mmCIF file of N, CA and C in Angstrom:
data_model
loop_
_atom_site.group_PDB
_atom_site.id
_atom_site.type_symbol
_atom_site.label_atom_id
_atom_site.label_comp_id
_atom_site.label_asym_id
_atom_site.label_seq_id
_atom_site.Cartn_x
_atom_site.Cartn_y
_atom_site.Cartn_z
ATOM 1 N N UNK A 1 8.047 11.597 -21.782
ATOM 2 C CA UNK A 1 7.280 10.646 -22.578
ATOM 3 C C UNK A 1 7.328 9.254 -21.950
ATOM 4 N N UNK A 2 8.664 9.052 -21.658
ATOM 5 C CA UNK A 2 8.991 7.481 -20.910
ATOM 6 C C UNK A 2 7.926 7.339 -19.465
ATOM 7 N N UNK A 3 7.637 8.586 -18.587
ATOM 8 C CA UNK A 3 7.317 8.637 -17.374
ATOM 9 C C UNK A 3 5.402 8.416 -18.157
ATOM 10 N N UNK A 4 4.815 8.957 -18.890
ATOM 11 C CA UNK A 4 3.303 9.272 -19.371
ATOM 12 C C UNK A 4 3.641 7.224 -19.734
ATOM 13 N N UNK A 5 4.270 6.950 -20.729
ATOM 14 C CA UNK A 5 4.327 5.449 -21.290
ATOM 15 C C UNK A 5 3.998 4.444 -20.034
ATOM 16 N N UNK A 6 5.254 5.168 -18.967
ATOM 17 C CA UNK A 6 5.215 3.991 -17.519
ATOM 18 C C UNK A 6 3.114 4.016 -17.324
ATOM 19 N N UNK A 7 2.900 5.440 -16.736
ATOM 20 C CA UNK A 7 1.472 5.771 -16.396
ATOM 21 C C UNK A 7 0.501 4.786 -16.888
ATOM 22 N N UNK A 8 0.411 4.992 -18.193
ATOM 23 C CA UNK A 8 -0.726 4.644 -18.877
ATOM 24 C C UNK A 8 -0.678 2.810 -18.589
ATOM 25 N N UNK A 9 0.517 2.681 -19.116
ATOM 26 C CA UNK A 9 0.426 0.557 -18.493
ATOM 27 C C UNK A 9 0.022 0.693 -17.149
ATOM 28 N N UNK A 10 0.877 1.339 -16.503
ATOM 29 C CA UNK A 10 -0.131 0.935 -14.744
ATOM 30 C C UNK A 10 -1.308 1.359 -14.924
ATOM 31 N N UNK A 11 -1.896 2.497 -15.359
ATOM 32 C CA UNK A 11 -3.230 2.679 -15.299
ATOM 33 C C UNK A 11 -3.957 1.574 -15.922
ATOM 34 N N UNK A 12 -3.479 0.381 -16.679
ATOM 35 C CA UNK A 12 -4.491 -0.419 -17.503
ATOM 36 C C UNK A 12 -4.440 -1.958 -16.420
ATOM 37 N N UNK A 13 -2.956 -1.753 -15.403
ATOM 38 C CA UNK A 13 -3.633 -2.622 -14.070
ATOM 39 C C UNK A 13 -3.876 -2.136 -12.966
ATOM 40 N N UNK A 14 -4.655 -1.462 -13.300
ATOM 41 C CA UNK A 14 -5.701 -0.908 -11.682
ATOM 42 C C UNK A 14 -6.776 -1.496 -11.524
ATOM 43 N N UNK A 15 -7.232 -1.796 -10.633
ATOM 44 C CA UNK A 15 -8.630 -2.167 -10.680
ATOM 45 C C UNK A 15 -10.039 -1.272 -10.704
ATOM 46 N N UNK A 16 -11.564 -1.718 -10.944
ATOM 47 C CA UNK A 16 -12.132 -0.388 -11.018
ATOM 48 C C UNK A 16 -11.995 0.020 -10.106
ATOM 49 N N UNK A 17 -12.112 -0.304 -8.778
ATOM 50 C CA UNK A 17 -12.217 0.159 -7.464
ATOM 51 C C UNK A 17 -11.333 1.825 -6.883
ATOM 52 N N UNK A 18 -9.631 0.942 -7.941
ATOM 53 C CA UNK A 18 -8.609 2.013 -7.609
ATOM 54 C C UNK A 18 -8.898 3.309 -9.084
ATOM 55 N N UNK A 19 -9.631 2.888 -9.963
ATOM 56 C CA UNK A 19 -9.972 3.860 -11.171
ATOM 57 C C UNK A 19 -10.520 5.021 -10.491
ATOM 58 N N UNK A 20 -11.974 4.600 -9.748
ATOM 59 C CA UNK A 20 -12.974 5.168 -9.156
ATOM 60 C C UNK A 20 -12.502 6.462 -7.995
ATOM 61 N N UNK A 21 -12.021 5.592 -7.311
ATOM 62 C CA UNK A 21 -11.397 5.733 -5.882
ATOM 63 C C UNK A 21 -9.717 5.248 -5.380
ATOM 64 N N UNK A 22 -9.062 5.924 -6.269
ATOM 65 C CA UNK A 22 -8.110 5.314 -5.919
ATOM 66 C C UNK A 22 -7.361 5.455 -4.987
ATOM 67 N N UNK A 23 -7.921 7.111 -4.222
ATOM 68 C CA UNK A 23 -7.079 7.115 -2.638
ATOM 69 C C UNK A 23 -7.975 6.955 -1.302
ATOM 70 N N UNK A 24 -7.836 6.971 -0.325
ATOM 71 C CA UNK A 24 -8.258 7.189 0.837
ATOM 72 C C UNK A 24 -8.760 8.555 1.204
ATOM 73 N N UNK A 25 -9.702 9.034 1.666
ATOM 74 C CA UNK A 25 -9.979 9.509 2.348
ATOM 75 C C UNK A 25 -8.943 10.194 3.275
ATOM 76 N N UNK A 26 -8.909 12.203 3.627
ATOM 77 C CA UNK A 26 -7.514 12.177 4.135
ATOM 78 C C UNK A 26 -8.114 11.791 5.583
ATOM 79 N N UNK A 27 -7.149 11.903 6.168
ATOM 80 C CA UNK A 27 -7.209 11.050 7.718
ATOM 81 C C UNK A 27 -6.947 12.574 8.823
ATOM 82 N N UNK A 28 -6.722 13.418 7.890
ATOM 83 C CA UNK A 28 -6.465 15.320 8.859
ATOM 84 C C UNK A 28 -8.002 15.867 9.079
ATOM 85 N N UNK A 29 -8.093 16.172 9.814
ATOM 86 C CA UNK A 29 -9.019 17.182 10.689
ATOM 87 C C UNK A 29 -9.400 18.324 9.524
ATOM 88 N N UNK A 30 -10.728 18.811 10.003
ATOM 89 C CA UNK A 30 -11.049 19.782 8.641
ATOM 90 C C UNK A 30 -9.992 21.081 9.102
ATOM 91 N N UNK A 31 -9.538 21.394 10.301
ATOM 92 C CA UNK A 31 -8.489 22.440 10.391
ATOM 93 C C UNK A 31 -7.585 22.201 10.142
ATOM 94 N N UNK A 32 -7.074 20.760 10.251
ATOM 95 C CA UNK A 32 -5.635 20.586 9.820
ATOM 96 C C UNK A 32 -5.420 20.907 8.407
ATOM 97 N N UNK A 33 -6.291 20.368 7.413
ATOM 98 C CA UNK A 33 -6.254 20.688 5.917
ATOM 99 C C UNK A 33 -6.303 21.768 5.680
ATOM 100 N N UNK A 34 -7.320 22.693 6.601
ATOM 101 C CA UNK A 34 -7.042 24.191 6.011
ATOM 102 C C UNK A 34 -5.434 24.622 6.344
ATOM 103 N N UNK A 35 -5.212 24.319 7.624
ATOM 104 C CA UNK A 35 -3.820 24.851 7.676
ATOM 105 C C UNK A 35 -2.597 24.348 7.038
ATOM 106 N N UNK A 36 -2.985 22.889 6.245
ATOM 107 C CA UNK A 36 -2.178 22.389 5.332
ATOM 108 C C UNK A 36 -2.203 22.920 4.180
ATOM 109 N N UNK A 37 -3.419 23.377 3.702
ATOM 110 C CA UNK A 37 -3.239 24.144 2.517
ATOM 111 C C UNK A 37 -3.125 25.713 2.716
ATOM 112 N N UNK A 38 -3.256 26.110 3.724
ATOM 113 C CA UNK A 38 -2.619 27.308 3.909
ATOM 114 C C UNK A 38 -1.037 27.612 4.049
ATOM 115 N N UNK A 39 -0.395 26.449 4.279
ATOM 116 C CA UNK A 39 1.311 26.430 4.354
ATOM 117 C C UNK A 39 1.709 26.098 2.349
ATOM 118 N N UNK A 40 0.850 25.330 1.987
ATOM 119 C CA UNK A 40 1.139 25.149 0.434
ATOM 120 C C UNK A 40 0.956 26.285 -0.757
ATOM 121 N N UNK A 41 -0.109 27.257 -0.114
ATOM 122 C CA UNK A 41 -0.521 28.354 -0.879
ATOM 123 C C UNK A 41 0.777 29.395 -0.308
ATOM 124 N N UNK A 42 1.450 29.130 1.104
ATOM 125 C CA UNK A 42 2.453 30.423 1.134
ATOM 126 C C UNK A 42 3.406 30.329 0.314
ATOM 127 N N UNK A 43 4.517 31.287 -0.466
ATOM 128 C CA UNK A 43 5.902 31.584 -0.850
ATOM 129 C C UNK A 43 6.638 31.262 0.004
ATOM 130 N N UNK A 44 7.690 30.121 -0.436
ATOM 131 C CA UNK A 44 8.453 29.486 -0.075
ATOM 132 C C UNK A 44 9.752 30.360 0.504
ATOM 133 N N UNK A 45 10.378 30.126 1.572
ATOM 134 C CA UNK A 45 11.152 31.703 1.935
ATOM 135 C C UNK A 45 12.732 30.687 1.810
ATOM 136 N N UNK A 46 12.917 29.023 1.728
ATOM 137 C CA UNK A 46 14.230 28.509 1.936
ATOM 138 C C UNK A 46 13.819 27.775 0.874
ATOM 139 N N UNK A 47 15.382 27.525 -0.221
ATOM 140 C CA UNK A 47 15.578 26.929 -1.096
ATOM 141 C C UNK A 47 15.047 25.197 -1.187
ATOM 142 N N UNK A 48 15.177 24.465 -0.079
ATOM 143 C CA UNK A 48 14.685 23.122 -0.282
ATOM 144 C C UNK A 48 12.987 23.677 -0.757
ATOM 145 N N UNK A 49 12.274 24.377 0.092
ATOM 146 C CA UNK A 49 10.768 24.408 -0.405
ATOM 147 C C UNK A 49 10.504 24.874 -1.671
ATOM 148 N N UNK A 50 11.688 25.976 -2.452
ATOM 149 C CA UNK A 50 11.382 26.140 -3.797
ATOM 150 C C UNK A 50 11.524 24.968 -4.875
ATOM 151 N N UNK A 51 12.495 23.846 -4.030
ATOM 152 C CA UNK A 51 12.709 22.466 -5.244
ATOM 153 C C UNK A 51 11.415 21.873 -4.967
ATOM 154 N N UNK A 52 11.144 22.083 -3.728
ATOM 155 C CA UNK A 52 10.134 20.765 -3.683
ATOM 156 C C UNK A 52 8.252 21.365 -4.500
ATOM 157 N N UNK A 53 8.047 22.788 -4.493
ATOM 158 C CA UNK A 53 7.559 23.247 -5.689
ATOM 159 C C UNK A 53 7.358 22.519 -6.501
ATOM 160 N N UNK A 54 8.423 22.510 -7.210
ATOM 161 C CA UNK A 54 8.593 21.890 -8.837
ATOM 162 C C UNK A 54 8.021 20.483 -9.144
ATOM 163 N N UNK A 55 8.057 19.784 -7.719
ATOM 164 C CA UNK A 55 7.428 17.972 -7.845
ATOM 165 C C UNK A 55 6.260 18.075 -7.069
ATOM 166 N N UNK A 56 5.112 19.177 -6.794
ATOM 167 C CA UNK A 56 4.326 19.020 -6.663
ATOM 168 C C UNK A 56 2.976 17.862 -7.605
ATOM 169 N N UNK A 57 3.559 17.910 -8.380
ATOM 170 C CA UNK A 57 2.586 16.949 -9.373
ATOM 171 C C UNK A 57 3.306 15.712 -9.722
ATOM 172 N N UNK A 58 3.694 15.494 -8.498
ATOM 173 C CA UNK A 58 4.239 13.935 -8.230
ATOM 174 C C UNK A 58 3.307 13.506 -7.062
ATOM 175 N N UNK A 59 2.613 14.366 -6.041
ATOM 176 C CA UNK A 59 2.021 14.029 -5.006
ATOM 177 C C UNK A 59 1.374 12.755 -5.461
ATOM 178 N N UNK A 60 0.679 12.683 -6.542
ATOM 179 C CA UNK A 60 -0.458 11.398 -6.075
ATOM 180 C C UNK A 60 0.546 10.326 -6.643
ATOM 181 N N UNK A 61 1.180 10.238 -7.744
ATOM 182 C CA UNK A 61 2.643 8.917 -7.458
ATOM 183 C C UNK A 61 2.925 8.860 -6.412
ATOM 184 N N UNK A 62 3.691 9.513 -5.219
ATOM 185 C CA UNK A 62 3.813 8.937 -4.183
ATOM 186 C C UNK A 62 2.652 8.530 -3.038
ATOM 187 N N UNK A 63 1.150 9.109 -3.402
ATOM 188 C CA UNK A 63 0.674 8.625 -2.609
ATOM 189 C C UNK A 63 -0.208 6.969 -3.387
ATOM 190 N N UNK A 64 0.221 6.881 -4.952
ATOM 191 C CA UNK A 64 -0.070 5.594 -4.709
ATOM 192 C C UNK A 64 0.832 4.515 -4.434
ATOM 193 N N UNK A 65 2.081 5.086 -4.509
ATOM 194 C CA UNK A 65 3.442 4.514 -4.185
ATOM 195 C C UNK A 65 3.069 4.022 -2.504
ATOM 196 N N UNK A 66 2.608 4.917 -2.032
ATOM 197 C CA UNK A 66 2.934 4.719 -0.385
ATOM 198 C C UNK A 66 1.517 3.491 -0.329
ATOM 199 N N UNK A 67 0.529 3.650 -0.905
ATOM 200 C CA UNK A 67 -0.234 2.512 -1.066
ATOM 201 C C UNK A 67 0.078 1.195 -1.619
ATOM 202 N N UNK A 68 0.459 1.373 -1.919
ATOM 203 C CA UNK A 68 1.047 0.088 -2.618
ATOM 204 C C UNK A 68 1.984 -0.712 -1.771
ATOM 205 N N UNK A 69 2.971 0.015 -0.759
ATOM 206 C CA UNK A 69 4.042 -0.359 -0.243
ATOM 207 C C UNK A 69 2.631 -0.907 1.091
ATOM 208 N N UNK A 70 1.707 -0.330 1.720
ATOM 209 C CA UNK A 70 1.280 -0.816 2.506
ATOM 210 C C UNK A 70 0.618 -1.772 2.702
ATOM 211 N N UNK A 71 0.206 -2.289 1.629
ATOM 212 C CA UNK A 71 -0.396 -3.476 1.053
ATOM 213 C C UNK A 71 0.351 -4.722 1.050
ATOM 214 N N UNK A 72 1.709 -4.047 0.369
ATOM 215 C CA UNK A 72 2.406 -5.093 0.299
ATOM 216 C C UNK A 72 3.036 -5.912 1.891
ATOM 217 N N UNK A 73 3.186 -4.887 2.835
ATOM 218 C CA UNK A 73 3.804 -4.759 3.994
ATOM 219 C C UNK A 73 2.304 -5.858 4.556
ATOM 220 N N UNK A 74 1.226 -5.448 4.412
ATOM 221 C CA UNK A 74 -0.083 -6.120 5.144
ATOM 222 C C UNK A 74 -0.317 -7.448 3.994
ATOM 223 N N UNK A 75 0.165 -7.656 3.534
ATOM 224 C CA UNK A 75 0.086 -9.001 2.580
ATOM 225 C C UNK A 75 1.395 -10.194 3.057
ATOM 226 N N UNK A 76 2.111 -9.274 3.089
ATOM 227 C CA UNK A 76 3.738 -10.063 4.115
ATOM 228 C C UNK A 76 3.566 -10.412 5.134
ATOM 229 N N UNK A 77 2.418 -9.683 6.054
ATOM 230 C CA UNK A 77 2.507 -10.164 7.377
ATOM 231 C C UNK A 77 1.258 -11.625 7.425
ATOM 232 N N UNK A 78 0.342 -11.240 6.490
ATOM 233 C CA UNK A 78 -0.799 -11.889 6.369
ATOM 234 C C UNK A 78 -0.388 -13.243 6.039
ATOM 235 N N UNK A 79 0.585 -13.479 5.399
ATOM 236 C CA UNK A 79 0.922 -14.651 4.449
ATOM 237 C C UNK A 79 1.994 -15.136 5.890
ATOM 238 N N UNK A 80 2.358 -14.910 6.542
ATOM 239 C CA UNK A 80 3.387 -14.779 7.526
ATOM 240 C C UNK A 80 2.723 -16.121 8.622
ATOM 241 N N UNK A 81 1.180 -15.393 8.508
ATOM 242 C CA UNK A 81 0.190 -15.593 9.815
ATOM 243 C C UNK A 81 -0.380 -16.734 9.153
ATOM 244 N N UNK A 82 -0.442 -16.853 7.795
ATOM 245 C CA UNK A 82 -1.296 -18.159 7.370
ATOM 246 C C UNK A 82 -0.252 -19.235 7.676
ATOM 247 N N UNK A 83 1.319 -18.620 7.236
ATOM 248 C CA UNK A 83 2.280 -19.766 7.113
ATOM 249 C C UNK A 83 2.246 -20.618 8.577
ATOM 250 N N UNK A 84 2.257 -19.485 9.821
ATOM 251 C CA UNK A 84 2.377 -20.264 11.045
ATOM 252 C C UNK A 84 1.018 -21.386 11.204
ATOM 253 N N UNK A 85 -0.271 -20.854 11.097
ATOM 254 C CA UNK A 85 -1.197 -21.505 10.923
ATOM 255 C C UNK A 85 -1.301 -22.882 10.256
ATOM 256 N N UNK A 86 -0.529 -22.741 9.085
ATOM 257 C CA UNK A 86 -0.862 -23.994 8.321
ATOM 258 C C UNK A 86 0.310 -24.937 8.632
ATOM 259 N N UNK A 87 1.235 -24.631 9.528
ATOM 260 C CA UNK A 87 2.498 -25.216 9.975
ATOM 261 C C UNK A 87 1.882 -26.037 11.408
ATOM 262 N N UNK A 88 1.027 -25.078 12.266
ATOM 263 C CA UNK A 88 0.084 -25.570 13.215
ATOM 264 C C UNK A 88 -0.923 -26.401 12.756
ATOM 265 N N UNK A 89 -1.635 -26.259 11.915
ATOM 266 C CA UNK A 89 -2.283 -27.531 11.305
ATOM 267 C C UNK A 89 -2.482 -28.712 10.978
ATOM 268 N N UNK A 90 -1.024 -28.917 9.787
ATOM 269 C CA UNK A 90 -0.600 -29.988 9.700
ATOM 270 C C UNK A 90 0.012 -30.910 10.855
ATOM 271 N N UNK A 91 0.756 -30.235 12.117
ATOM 272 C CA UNK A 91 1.164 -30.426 12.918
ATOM 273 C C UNK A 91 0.093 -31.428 14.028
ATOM 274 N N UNK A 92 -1.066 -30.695 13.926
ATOM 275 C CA UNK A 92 -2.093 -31.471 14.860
ATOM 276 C C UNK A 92 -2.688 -33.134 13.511
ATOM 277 N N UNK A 93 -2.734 -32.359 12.491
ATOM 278 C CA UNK A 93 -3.163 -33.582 11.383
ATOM 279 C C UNK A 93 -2.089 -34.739 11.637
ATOM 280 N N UNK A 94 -0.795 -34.598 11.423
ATOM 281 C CA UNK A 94 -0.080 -35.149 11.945
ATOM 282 C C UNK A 94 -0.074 -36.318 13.545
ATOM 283 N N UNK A 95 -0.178 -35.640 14.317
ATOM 284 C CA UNK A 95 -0.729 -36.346 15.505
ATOM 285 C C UNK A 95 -1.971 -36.918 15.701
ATOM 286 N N UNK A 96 -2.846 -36.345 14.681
ATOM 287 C CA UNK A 96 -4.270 -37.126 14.630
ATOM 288 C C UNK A 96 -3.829 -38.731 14.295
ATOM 289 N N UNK A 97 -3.434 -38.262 12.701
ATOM 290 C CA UNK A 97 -3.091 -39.639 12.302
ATOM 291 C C UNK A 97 -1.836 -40.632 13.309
ATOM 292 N N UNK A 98 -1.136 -40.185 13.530
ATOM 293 C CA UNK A 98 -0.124 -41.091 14.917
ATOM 294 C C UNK A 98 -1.243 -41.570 15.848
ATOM 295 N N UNK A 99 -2.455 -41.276 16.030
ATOM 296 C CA UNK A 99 -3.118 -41.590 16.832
ATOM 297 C C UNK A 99 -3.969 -42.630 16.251
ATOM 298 N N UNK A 100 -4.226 -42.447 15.206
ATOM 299 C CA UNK A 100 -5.293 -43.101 14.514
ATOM 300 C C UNK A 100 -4.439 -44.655 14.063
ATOM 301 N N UNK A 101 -3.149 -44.430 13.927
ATOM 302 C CA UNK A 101 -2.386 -45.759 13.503
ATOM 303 C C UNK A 101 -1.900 -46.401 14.569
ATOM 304 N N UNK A 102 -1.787 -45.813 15.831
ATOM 305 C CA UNK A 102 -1.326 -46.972 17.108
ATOM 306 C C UNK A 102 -2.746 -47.455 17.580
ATOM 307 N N UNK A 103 -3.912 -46.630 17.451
ATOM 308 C CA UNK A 103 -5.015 -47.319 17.484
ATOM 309 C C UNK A 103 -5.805 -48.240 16.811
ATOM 310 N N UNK A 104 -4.703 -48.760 15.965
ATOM 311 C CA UNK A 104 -5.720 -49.662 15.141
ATOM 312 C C UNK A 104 -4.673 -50.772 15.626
ATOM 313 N N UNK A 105 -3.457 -50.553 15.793
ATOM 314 C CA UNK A 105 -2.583 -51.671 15.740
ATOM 315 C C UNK A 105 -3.148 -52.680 16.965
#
């Protein structure tokens, strides 16, 4: 009940975009998927593959989990790249004005 409660609040901050479409496109080859879902449709013959069974209907949590983390990772670097930028900026604004005040003197 606690895990459906978590769901439903995140589902009310998604955007439409992620409502609509909320994953990607897979990025596997049309053979790779068949042979990916041909390894998922076999009977599991070693105990880790019979646990991991059971959390099959966790797949799309972790794949919006793994979205989310990449965003965040491309938002860190982004903000990273503005910081140097705007550190370079001020830096030349800076020397503008040093220029602009021995030139008047």
């Amino acid at each position: 009940q606690r895990v459906l409660r978590l769901a439903e609040m995140c589902r009310r901050l998604e955007t439409e975009e992620e409502k609509v479409l909320p994953f990607y496109a897979s990025s596997l080859a049309e053979g790779e998927q068949r042979d990916a879902q041909r390894v998922l449709e076999e009977t599991p013959a070693e105990p880790l593959a019979w646990a991991m069974r059971d959390y099959v209907g966790l797949e799309r949590f972790w794949q919006r989990f793994n979205k989310a983390k990449l965003e965040e990772q491309a938002l860190v670097r982004e903000r990273a790249a503005m910081s140097q930028r705007n550190r370079r900026l001020r830096e030349l604004l800076r020397q503008y004005l040093a220029g602009i005040s021995v030139s008047q003197e």
